[in-house]
PDB file of C-alpha atoms in Angstrom:
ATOM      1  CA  UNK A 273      28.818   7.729 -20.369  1.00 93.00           C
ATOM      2  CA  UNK A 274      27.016   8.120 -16.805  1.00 92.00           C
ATOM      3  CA  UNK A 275      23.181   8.891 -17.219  1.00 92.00           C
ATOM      4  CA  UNK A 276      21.471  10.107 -14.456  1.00 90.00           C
ATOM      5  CA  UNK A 277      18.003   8.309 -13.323  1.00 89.00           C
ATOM      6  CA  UNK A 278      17.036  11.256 -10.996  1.00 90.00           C
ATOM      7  CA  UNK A 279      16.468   9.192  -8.302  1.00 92.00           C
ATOM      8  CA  UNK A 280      16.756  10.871  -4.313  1.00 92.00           C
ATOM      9  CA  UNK A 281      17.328   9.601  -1.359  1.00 94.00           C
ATOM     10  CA  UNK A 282      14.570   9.255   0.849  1.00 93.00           C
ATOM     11  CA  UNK A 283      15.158   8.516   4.352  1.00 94.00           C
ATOM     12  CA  UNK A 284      12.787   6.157   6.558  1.00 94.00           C
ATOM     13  CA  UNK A 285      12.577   6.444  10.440  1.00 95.00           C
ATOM     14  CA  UNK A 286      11.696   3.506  11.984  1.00 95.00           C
ATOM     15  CA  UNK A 287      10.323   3.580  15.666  1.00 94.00           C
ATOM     16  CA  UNK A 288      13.391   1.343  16.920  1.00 94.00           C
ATOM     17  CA  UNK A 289      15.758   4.520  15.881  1.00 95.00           C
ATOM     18  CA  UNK A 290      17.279   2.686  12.785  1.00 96.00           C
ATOM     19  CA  UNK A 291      17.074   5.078  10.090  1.00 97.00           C
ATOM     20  CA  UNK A 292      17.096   3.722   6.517  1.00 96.00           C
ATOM     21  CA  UNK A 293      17.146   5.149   2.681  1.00 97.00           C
ATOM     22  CA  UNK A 294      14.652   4.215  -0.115  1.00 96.00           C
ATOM     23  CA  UNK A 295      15.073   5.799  -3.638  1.00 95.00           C
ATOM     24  CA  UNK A 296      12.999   7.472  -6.160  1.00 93.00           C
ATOM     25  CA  UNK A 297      12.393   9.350  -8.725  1.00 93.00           C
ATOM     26  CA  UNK A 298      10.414  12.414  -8.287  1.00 91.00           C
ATOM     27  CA  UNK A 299      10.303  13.792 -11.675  1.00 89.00           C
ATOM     28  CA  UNK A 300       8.546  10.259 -13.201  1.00 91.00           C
ATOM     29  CA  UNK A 301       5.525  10.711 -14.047  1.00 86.00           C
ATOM     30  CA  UNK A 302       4.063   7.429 -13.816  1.00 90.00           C
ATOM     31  CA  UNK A 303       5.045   7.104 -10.141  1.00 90.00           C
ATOM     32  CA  UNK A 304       2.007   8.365  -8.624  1.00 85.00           C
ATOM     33  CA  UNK A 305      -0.237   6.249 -10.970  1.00 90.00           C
ATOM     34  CA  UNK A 306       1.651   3.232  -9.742  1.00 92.00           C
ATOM     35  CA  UNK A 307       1.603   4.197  -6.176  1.00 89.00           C
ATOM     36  CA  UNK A 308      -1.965   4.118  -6.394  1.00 87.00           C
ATOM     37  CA  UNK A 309      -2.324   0.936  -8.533  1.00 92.00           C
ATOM     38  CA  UNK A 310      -0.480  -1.073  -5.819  1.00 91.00           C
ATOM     39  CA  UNK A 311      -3.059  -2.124  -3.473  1.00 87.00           C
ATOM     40  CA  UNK A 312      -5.286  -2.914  -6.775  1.00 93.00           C
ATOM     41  CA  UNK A 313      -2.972  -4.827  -8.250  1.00 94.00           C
ATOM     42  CA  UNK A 314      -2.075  -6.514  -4.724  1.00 93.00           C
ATOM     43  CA  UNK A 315      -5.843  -7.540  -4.153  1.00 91.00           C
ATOM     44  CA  UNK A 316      -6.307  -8.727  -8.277  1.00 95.00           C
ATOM     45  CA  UNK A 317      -2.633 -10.611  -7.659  1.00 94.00           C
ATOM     46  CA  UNK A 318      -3.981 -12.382  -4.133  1.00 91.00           C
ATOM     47  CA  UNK A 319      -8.025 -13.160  -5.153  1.00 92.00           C
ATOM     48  CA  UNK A 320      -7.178 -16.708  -6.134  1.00 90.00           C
ATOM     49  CA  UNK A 321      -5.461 -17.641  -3.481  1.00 89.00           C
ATOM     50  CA  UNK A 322      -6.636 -19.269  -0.243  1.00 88.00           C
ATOM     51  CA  UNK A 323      -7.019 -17.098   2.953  1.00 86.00           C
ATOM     52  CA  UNK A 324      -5.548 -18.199   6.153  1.00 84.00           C
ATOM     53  CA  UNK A 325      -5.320 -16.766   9.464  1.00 85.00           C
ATOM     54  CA  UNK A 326      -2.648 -14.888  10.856  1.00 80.00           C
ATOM     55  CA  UNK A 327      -0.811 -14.199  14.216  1.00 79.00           C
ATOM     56  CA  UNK A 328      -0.298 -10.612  15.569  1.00 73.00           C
ATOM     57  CA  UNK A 329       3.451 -10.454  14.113  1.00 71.00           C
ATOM     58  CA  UNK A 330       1.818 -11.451  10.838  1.00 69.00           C
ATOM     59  CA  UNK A 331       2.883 -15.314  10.660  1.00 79.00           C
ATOM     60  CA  UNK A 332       0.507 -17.996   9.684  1.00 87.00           C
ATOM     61  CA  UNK A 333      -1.427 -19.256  12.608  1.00 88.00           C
ATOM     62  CA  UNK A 334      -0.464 -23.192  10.721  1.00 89.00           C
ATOM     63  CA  UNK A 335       2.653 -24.273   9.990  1.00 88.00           C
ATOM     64  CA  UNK A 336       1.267 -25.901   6.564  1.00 89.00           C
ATOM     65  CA  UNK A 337       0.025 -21.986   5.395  1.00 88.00           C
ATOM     66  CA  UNK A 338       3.819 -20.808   5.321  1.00 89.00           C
ATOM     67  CA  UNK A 339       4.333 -21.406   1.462  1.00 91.00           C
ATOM     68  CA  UNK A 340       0.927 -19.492   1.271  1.00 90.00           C
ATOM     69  CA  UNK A 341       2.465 -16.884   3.196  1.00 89.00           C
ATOM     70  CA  UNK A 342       5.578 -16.668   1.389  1.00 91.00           C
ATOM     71  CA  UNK A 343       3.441 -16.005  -1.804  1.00 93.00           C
ATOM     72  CA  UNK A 344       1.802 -13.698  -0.051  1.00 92.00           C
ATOM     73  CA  UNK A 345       4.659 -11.558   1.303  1.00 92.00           C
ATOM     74  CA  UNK A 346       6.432 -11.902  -2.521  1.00 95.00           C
ATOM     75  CA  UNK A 347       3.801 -10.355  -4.012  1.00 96.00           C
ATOM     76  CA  UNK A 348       3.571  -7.151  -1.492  1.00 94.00           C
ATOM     77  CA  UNK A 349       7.097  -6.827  -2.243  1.00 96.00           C
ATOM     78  CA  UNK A 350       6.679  -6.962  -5.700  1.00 97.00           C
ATOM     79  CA  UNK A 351       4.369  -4.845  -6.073  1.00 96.00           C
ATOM     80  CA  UNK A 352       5.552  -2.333  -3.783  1.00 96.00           C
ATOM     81  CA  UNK A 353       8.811  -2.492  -5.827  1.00 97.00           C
ATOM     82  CA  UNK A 354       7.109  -2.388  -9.072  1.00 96.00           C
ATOM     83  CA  UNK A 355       5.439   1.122  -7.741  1.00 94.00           C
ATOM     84  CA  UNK A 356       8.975   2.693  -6.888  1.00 93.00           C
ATOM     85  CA  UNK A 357      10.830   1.272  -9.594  1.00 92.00           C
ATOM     86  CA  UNK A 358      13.462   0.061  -7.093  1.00 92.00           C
ATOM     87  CA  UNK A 359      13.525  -2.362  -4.599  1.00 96.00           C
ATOM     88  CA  UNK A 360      11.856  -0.368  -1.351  1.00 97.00           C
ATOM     89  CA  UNK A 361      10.614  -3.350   0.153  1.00 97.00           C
ATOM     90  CA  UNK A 362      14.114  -4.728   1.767  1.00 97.00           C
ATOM     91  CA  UNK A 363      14.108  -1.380   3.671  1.00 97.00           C
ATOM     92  CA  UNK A 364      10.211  -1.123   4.367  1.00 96.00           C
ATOM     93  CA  UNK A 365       9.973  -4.355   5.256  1.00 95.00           C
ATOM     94  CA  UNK A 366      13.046  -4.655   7.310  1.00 94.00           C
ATOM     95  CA  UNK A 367      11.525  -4.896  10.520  1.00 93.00           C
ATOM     96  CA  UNK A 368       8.099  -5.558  10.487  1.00 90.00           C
ATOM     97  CA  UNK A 369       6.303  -8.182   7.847  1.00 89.00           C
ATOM     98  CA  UNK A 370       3.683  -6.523   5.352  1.00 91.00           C
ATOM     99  CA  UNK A 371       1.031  -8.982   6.624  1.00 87.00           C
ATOM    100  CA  UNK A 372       1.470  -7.913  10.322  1.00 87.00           C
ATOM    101  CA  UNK A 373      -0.845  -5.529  12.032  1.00 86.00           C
ATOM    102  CA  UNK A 374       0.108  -1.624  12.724  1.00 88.00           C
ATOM    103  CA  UNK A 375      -2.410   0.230  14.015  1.00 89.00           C
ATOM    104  CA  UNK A 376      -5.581  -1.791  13.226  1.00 88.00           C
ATOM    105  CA  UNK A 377      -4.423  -2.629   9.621  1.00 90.00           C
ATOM    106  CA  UNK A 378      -1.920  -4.770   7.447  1.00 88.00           C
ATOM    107  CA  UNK A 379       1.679  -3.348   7.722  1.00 92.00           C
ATOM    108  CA  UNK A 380       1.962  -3.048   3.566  1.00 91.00           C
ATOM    109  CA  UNK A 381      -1.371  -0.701   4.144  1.00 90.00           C
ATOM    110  CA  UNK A 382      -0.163   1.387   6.922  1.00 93.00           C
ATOM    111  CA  UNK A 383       3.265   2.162   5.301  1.00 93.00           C
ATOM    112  CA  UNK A 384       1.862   3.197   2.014  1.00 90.00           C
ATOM    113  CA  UNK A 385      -0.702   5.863   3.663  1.00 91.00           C
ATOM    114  CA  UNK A 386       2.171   6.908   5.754  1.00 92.00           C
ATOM    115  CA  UNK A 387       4.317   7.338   2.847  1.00 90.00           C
ATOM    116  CA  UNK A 388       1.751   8.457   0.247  1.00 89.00           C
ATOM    117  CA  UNK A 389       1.742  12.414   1.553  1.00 92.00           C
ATOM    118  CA  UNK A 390       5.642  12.775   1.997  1.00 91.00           C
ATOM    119  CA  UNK A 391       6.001  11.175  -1.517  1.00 89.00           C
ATOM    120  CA  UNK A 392       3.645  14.192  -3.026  1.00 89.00           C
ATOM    121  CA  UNK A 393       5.200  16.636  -1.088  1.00 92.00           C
ATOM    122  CA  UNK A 394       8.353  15.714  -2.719  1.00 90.00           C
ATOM    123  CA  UNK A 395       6.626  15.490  -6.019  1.00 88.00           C
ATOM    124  CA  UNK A 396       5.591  18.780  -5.943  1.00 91.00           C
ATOM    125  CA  UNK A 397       8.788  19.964  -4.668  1.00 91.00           C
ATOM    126  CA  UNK A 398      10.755  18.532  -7.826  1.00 87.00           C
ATOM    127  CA  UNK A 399       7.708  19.834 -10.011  1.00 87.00           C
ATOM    128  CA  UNK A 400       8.520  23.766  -8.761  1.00 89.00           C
ATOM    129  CA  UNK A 401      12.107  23.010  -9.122  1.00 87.00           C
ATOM    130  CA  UNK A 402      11.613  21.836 -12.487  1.00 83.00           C
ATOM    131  CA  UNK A 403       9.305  24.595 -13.468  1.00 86.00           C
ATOM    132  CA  UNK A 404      11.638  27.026 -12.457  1.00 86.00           C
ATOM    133  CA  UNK A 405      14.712  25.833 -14.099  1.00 83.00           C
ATOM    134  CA  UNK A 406      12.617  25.692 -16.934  1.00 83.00           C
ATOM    135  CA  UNK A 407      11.110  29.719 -16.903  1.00 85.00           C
ATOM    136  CA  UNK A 408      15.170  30.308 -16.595  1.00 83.00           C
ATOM    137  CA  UNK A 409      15.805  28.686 -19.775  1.00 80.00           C
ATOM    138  CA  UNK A 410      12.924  30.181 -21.787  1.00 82.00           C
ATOM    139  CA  UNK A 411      12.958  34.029 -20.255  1.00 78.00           C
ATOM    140  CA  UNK A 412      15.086  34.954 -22.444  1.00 74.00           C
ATOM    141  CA  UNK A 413      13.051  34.130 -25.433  1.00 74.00           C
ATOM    142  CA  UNK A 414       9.725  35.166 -24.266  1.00 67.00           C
TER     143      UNK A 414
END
């Protein structure tokens, strides 16, 4: 038996011309709750832990903050996996470091408010498609 999990493919442009896939599905309805738990759960996941100070690129300004760092990064990655049910962050992330600053904010922040409108668009898009195959199934008994 082959069950389907309705996951697409979604592709990702990146700047530097590589173009790249992430995959979700549409049709879940708990993905846009979790989309916009993520930086919530990021900040309650990170409160206890020590700040340190960062480089442009997103690297620890100290060598002896890298484990810190490392926690850090795992837990954007989690998280951001944890949202799309998949593992998005090894494509996301590919490039750039969540930490690192894009236009006057942390990477992780800047990718989800990029991705945040396409991701509804295609929500809504699977939501007509859906309601349509579903007025096909039921005109004939209303």
């Amino acid at each position: 038996m082959k069950l389907s999990t309705g996951k697409i493919a979604f592709p990702v442009e990146f700047d530097n011309g590589d173009k790249e896939f992430i995959y979700f599905n549409p049709n879940d309805p708990d993905l846009f709750i979790r989309l916009s738990e993520t930086q919530a759960r990021i900040s309650e996941r990170i409160k206890n832990l020590s700040d340190f100070e960062i480089n442009t690129d997103g690297t620890p300004k100290k060598q002896e903050d890298y484990e810190l760092f490392k926690t850090y990064r795992q837990i954007m990655c989690e998280e951001i996996n944890r949202a799309f049910d998949n593992n998005v962050s090894d494509v996301l992330f590919k490039h750039v470091n969540p930490l690192a600053i894009t236009d006057g904010q942390y990477y992780v922040s800047y990718v989800l408010q990029a991705l945040m409108p396409e991701i509804l668009a295609e929500i809504e898009k699977a939501r007509a498609e859906l309601e349509t195959k579903m007025m096909n199934y039921i005109k004939e008994y209303v």
